[in-house]
PDB file of C-alpha atoms in Angstrom:
ATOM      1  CA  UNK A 389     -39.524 -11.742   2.765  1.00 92.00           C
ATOM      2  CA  UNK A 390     -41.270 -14.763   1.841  1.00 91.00           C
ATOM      3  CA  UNK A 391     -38.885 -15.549  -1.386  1.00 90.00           C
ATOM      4  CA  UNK A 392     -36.534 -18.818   0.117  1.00 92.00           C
ATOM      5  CA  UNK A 393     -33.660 -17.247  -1.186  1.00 93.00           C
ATOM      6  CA  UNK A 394     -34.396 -13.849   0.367  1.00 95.00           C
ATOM      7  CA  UNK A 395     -33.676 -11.696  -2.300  1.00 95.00           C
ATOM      8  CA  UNK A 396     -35.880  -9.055  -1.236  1.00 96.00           C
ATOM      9  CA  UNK A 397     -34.402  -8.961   1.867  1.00 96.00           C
ATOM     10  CA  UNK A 398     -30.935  -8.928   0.021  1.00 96.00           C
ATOM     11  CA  UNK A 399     -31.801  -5.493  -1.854  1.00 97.00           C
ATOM     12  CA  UNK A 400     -32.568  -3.931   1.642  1.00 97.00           C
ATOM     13  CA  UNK A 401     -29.845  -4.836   2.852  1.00 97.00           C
ATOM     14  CA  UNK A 402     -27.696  -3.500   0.024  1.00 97.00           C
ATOM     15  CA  UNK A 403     -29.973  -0.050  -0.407  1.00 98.00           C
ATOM     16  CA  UNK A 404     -29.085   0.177   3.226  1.00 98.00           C
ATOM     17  CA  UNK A 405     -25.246  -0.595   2.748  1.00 98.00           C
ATOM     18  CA  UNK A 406     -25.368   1.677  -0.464  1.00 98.00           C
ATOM     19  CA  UNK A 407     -26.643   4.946   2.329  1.00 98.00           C
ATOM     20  CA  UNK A 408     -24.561   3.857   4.680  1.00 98.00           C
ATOM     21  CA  UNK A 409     -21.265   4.153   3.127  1.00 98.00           C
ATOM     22  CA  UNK A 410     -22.155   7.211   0.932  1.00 98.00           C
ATOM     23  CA  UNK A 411     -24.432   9.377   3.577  1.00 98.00           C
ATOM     24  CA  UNK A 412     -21.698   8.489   6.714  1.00 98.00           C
ATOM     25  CA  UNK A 413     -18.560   6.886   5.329  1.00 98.00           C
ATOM     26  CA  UNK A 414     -17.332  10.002   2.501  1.00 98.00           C
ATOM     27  CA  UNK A 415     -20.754  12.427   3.067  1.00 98.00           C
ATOM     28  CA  UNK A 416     -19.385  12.217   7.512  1.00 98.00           C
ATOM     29  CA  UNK A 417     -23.085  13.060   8.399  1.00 98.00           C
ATOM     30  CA  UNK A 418     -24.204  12.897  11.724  1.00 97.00           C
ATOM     31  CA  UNK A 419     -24.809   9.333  12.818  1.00 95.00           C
ATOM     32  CA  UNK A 420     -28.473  10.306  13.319  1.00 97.00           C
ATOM     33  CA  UNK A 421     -29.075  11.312  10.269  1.00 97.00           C
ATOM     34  CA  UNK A 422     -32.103   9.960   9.165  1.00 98.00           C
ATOM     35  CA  UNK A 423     -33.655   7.995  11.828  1.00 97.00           C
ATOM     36  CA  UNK A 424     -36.582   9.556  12.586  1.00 97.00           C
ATOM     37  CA  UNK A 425     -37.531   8.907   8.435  1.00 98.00           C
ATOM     38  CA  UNK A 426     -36.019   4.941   9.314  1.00 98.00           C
ATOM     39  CA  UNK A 427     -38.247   4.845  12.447  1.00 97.00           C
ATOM     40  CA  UNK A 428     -41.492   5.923  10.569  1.00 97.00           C
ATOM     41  CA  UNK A 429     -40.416   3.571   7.359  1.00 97.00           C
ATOM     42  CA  UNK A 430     -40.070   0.924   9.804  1.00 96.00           C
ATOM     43  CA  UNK A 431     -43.276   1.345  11.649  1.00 96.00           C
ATOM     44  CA  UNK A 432     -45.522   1.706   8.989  1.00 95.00           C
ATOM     45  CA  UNK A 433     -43.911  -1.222   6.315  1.00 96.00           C
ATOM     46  CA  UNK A 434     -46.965  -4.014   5.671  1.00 96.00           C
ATOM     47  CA  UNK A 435     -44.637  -6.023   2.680  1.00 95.00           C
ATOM     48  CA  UNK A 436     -44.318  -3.487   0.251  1.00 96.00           C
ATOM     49  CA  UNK A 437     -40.219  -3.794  -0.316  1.00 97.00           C
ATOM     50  CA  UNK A 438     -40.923  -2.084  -3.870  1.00 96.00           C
ATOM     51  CA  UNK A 439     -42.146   1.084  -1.534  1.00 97.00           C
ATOM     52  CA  UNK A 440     -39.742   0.411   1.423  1.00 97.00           C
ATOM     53  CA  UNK A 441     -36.633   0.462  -1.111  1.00 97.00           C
ATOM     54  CA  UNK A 442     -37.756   3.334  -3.479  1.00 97.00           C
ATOM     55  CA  UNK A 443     -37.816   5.098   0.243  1.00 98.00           C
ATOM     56  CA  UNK A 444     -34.260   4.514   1.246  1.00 98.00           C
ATOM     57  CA  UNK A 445     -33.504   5.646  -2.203  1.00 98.00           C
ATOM     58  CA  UNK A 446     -34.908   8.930  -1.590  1.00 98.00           C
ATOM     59  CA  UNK A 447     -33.051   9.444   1.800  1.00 98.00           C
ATOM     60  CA  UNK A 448     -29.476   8.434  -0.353  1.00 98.00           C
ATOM     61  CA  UNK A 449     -30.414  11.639  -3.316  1.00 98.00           C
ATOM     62  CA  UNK A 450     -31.281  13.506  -0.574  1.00 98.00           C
ATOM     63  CA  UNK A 451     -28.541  13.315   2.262  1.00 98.00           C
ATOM     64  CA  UNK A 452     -25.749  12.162  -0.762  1.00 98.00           C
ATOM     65  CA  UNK A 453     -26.590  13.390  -3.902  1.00 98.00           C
ATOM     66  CA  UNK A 454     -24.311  12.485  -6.784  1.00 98.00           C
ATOM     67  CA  UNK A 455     -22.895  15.885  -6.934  1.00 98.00           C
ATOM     68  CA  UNK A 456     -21.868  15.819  -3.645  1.00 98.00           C
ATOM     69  CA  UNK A 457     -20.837  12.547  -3.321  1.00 98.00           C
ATOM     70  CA  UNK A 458     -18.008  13.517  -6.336  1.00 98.00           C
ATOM     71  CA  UNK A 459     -17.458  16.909  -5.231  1.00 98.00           C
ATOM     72  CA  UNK A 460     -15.966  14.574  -1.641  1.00 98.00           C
ATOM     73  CA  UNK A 461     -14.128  12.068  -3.271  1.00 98.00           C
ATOM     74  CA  UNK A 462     -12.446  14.460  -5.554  1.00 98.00           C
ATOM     75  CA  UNK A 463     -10.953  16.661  -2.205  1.00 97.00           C
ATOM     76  CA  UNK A 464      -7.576  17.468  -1.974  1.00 97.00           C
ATOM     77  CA  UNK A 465      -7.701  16.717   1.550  1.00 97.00           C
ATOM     78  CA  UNK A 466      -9.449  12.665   0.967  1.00 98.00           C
ATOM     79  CA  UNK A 467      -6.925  11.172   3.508  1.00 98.00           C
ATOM     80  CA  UNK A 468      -7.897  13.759   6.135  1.00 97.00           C
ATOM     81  CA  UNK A 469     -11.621  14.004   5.579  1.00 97.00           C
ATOM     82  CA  UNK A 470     -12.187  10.347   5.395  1.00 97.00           C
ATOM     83  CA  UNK A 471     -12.125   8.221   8.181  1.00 97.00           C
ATOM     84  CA  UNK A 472      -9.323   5.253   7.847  1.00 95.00           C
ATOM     85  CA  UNK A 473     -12.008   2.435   8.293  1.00 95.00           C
ATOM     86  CA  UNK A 474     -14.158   3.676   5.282  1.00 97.00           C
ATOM     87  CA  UNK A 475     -10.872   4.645   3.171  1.00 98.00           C
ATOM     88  CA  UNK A 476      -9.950   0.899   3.738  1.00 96.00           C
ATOM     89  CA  UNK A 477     -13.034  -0.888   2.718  1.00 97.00           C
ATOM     90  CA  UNK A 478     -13.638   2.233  -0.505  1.00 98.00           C
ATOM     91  CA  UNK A 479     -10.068   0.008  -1.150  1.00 97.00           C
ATOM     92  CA  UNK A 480     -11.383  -3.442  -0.304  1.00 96.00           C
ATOM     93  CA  UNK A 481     -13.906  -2.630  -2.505  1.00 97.00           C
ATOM     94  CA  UNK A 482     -11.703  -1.468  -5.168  1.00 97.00           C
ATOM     95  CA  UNK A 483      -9.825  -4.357  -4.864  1.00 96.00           C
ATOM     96  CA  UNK A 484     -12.024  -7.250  -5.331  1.00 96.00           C
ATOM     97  CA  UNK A 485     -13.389  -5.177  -8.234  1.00 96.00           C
ATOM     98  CA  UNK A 486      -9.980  -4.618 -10.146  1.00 95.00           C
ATOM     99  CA  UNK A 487      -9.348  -8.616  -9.095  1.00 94.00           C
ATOM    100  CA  UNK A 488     -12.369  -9.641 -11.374  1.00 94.00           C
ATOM    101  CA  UNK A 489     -11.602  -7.156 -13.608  1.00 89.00           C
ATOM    102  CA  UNK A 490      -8.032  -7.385 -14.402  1.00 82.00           C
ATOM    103  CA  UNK A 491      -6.351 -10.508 -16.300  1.00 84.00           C
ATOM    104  CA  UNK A 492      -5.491 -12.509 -15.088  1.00 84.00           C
ATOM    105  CA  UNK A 493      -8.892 -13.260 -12.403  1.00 88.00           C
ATOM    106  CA  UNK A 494      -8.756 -13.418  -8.794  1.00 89.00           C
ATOM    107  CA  UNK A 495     -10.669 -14.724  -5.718  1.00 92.00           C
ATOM    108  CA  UNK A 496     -12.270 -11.735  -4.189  1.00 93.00           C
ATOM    109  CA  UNK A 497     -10.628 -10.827  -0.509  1.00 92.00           C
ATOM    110  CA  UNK A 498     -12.310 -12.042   1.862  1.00 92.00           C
ATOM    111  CA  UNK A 499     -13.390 -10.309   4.673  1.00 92.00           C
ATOM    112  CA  UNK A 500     -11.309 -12.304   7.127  1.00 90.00           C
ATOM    113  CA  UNK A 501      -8.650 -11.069   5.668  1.00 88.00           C
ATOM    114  CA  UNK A 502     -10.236  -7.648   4.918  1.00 90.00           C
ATOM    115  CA  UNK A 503     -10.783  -7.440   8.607  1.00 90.00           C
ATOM    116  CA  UNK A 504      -7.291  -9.009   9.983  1.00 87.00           C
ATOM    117  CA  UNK A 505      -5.744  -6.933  12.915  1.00 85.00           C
ATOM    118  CA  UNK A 506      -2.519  -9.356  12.623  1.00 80.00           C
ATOM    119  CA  UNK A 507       0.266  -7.009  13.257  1.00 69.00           C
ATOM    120  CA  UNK A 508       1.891  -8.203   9.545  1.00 73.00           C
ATOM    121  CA  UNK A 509      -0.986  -8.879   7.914  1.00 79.00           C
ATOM    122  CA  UNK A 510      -3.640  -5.867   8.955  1.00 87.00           C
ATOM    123  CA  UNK A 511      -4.022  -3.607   6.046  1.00 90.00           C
ATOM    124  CA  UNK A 512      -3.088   0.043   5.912  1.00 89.00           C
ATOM    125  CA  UNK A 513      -3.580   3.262   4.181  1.00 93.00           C
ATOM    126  CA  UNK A 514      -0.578   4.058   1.867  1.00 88.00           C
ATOM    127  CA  UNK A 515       0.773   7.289   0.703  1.00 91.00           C
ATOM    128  CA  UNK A 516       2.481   6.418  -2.785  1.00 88.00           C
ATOM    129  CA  UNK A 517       4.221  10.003  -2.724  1.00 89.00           C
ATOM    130  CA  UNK A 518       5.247  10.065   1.173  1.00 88.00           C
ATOM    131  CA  UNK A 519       3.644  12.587   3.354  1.00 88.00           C
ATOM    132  CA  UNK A 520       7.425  13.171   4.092  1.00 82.00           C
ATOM    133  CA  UNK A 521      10.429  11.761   2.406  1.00 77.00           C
ATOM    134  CA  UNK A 522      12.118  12.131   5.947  1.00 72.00           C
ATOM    135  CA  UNK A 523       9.640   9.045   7.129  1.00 68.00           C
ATOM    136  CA  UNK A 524      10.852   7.104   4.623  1.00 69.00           C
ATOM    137  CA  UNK A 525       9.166   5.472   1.426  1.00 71.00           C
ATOM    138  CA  UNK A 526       7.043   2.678   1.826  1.00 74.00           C
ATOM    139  CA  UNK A 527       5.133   2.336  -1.748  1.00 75.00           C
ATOM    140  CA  UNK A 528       7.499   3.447  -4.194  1.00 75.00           C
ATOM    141  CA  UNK A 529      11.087   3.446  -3.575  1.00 68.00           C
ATOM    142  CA  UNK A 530      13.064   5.391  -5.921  1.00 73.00           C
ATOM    143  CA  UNK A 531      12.214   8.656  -4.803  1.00 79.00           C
ATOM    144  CA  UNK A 532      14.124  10.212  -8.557  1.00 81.00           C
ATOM    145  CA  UNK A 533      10.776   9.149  -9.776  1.00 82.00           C
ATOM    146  CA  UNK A 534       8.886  11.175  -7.438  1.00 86.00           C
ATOM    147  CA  UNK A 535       7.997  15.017  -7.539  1.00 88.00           C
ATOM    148  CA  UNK A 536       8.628  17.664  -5.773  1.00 85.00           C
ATOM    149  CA  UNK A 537       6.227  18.219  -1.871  1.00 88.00           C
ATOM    150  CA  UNK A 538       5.572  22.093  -2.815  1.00 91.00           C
ATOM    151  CA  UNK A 539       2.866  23.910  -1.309  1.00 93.00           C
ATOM    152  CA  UNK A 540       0.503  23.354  -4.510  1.00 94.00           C
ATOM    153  CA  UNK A 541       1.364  19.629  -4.563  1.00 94.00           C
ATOM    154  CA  UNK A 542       0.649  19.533  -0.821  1.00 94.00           C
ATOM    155  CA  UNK A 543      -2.530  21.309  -1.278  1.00 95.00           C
ATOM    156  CA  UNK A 544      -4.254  19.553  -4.389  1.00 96.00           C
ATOM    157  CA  UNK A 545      -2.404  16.163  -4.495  1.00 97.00           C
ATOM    158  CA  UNK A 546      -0.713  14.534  -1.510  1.00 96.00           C
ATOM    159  CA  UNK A 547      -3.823  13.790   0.243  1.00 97.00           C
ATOM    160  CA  UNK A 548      -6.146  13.201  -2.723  1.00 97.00           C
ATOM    161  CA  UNK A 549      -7.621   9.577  -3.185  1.00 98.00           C
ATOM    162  CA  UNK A 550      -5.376   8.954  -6.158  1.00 97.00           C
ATOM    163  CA  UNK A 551      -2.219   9.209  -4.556  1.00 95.00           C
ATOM    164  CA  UNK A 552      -3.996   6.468  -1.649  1.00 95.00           C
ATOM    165  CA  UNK A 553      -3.387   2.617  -1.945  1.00 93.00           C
ATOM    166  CA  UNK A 554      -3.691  -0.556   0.672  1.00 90.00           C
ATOM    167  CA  UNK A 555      -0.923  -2.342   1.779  1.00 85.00           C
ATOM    168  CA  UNK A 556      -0.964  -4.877   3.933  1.00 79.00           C
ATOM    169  CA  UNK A 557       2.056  -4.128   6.682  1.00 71.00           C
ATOM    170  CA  UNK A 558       4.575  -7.395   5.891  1.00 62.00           C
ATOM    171  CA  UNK A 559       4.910  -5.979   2.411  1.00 55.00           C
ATOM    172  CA  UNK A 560       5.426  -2.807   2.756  1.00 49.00           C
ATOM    173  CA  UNK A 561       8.401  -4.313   5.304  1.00 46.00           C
ATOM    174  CA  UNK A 562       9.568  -6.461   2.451  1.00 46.00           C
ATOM    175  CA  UNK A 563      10.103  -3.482  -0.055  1.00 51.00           C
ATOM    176  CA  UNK A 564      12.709  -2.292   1.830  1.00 45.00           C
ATOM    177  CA  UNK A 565      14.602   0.422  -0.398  1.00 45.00           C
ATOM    178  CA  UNK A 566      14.727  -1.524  -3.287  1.00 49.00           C
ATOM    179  CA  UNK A 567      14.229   0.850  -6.765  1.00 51.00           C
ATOM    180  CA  UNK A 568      11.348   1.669  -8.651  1.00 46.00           C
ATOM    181  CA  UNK A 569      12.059  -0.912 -10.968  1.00 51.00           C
ATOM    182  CA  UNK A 570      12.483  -3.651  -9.065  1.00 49.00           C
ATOM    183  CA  UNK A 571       9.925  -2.732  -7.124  1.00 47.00           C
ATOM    184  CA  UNK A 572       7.834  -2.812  -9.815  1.00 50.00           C
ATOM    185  CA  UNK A 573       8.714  -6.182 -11.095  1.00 47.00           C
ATOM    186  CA  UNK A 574       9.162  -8.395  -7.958  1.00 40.00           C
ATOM    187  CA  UNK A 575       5.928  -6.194  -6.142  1.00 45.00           C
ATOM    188  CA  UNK A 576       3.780  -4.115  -8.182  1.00 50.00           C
ATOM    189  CA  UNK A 577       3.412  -6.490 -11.435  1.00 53.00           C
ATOM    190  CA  UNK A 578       4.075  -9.527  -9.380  1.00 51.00           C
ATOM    191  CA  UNK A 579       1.632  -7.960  -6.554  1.00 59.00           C
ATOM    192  CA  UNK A 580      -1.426 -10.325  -5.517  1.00 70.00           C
ATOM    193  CA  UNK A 581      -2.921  -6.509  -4.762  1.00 79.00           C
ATOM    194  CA  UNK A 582      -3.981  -5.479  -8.041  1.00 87.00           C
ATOM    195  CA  UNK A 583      -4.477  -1.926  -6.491  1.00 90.00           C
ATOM    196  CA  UNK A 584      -0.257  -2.594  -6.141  1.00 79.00           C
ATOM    197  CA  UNK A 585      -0.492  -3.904  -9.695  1.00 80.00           C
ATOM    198  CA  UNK A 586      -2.144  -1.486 -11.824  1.00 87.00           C
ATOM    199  CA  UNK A 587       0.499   1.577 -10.073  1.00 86.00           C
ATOM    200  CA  UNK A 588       2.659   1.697 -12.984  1.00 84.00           C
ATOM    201  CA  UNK A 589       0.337   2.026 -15.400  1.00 89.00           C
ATOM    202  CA  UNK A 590      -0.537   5.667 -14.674  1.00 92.00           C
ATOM    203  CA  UNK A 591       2.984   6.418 -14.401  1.00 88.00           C
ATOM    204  CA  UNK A 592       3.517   9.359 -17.096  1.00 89.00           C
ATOM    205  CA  UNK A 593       4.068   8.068 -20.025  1.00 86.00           C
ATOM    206  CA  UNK A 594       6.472  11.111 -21.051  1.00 86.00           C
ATOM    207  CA  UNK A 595       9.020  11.282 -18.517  1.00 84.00           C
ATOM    208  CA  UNK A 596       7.980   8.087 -16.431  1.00 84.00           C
ATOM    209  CA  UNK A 597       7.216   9.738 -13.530  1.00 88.00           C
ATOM    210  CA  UNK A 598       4.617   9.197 -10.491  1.00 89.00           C
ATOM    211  CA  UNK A 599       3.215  13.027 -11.168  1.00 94.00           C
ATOM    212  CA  UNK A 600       0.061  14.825 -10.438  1.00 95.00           C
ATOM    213  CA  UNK A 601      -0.964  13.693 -13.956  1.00 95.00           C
ATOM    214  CA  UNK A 602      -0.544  10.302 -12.023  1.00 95.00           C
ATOM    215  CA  UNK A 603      -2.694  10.808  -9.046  1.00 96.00           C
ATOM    216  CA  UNK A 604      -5.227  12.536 -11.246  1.00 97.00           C
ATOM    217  CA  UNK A 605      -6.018   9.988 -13.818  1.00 97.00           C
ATOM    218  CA  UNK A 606      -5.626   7.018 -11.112  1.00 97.00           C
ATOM    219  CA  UNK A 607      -8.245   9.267  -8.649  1.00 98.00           C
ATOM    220  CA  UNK A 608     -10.738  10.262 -11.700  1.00 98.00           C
ATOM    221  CA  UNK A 609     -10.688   5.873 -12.536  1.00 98.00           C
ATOM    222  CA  UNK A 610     -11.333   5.294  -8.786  1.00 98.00           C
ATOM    223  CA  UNK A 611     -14.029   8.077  -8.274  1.00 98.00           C
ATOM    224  CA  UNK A 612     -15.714   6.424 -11.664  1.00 98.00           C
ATOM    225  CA  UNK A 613     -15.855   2.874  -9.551  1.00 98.00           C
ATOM    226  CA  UNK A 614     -17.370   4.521  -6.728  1.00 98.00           C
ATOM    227  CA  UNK A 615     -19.777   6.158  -8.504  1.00 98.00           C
ATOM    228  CA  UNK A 616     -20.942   3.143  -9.933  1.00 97.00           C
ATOM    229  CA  UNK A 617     -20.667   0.121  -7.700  1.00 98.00           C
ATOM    230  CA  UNK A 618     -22.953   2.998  -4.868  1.00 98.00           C
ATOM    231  CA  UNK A 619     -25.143   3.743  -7.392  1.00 97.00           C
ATOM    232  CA  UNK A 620     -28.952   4.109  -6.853  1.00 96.00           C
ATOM    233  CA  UNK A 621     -29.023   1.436 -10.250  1.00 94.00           C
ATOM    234  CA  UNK A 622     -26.824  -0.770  -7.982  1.00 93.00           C
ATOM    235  CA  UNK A 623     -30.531  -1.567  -5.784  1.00 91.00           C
TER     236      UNK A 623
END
């Protein structure tokens, strides 16, 4: 790339982050999947990025269609399918784009902090209903506000990418067993997360509840992000 600000280069590099994270992070194809079409794009590029990138698009409709790409992140069984490291930067993701979203603006995460293995500060995959009330609760206290772990539940919801947030491990120490409502006021509202943040806004607005109605709406929002920030327009 002769441009001096490499921008070229840049949309490579994204097309290339773009398959990545859809083909292997929430497609899990084999991690050869591909190369020999790489290899051969590699070997025969002379400077033609316009050619080079519409290729890599072709390998992302073909190895991660659209279809499929929803059909994955819509699974009942998200937290199981998906490995932690590409849950956690799907959320990282999510994160810094709810933090230039949402009022009031944020600096993006970094990814030194992203990345922090600090026993306190490390990030981790949250259940917000608990895989089992018996472990205790970590993202929402009050468990009156919380349904009922029944075989359906278990099945369609527990597991499913709306009912998934980060936390970073010294706050979810901090909430303690405090109730929803505090929670909610010294935490969630008060959160510098804004995945924490925006929780009690799909609480249901009937009977104030964190519900499947909950996890559905908060899932179908995050499934829209993904489908647009990995977008083929995205390159």
């Amino acid at each position: 790339d002769t441009n001096p600000k490499k921008e070229l280069f840049g949309k490579v590099a994204r097309a290339l982050e773009i398959f990545d994270f859809r083909v292997f992070g929430i497609m899990r194809r084999p991690i050869n999947t591909a190369e020999a079409n790489f290899n051969l794009i590699a070997r025969e590029f002379l400077g033609d990025f316009d050619q080079l990138i519409s290729d890599i698009k072709d390998l992302i409709k073909k190895y991660s269609p659209d279809k499929d790409l929803k059909t994955a992140l819509m699974a009942g069984d998200f937290y199981y399918r998906i490995q932690n490291g590409d849950q956690k930067y799907l959320f990282w993701k999510y994160e810094n784009h709810l933090r230039s979203d949402m009022q009031p603006v944020m600096p993006a995460l970094g990814l030194t902090e992203f990345k922090n293995d600090d026993s306190k500060k490390s990030l981790t995959i949250e259940h917000i209903v608990p895989q089992s009330f018996e472990d205790g609760l970590k993202v929402i206290a009050n468990k009156k506000i919380l349904p009922d772990i029944d075989e359906d539940f278990e099945e369609k919801f527990l597991h499913c990418l709306g009912n998934l947030t980060i936390d970073p491990k010294s706050a979810n120490s901090s909430k303690g067993k405090k109730d929803f409502a505090t929670k909610d006021e010294d935490y969630f509202r008060q959160s510098t997360f804004k995945t924490q943040h925006e929780l009690g806004d799909f609480l249901n607005s009937d009977s104030g509840y964190w519900d499947a109605e909950s996890i559905e709406r908060r899932r179908d929002k995050i499934v829209k992000f993904v489908q647009q920030h990995w977008s083929l327009n995205q390159i």
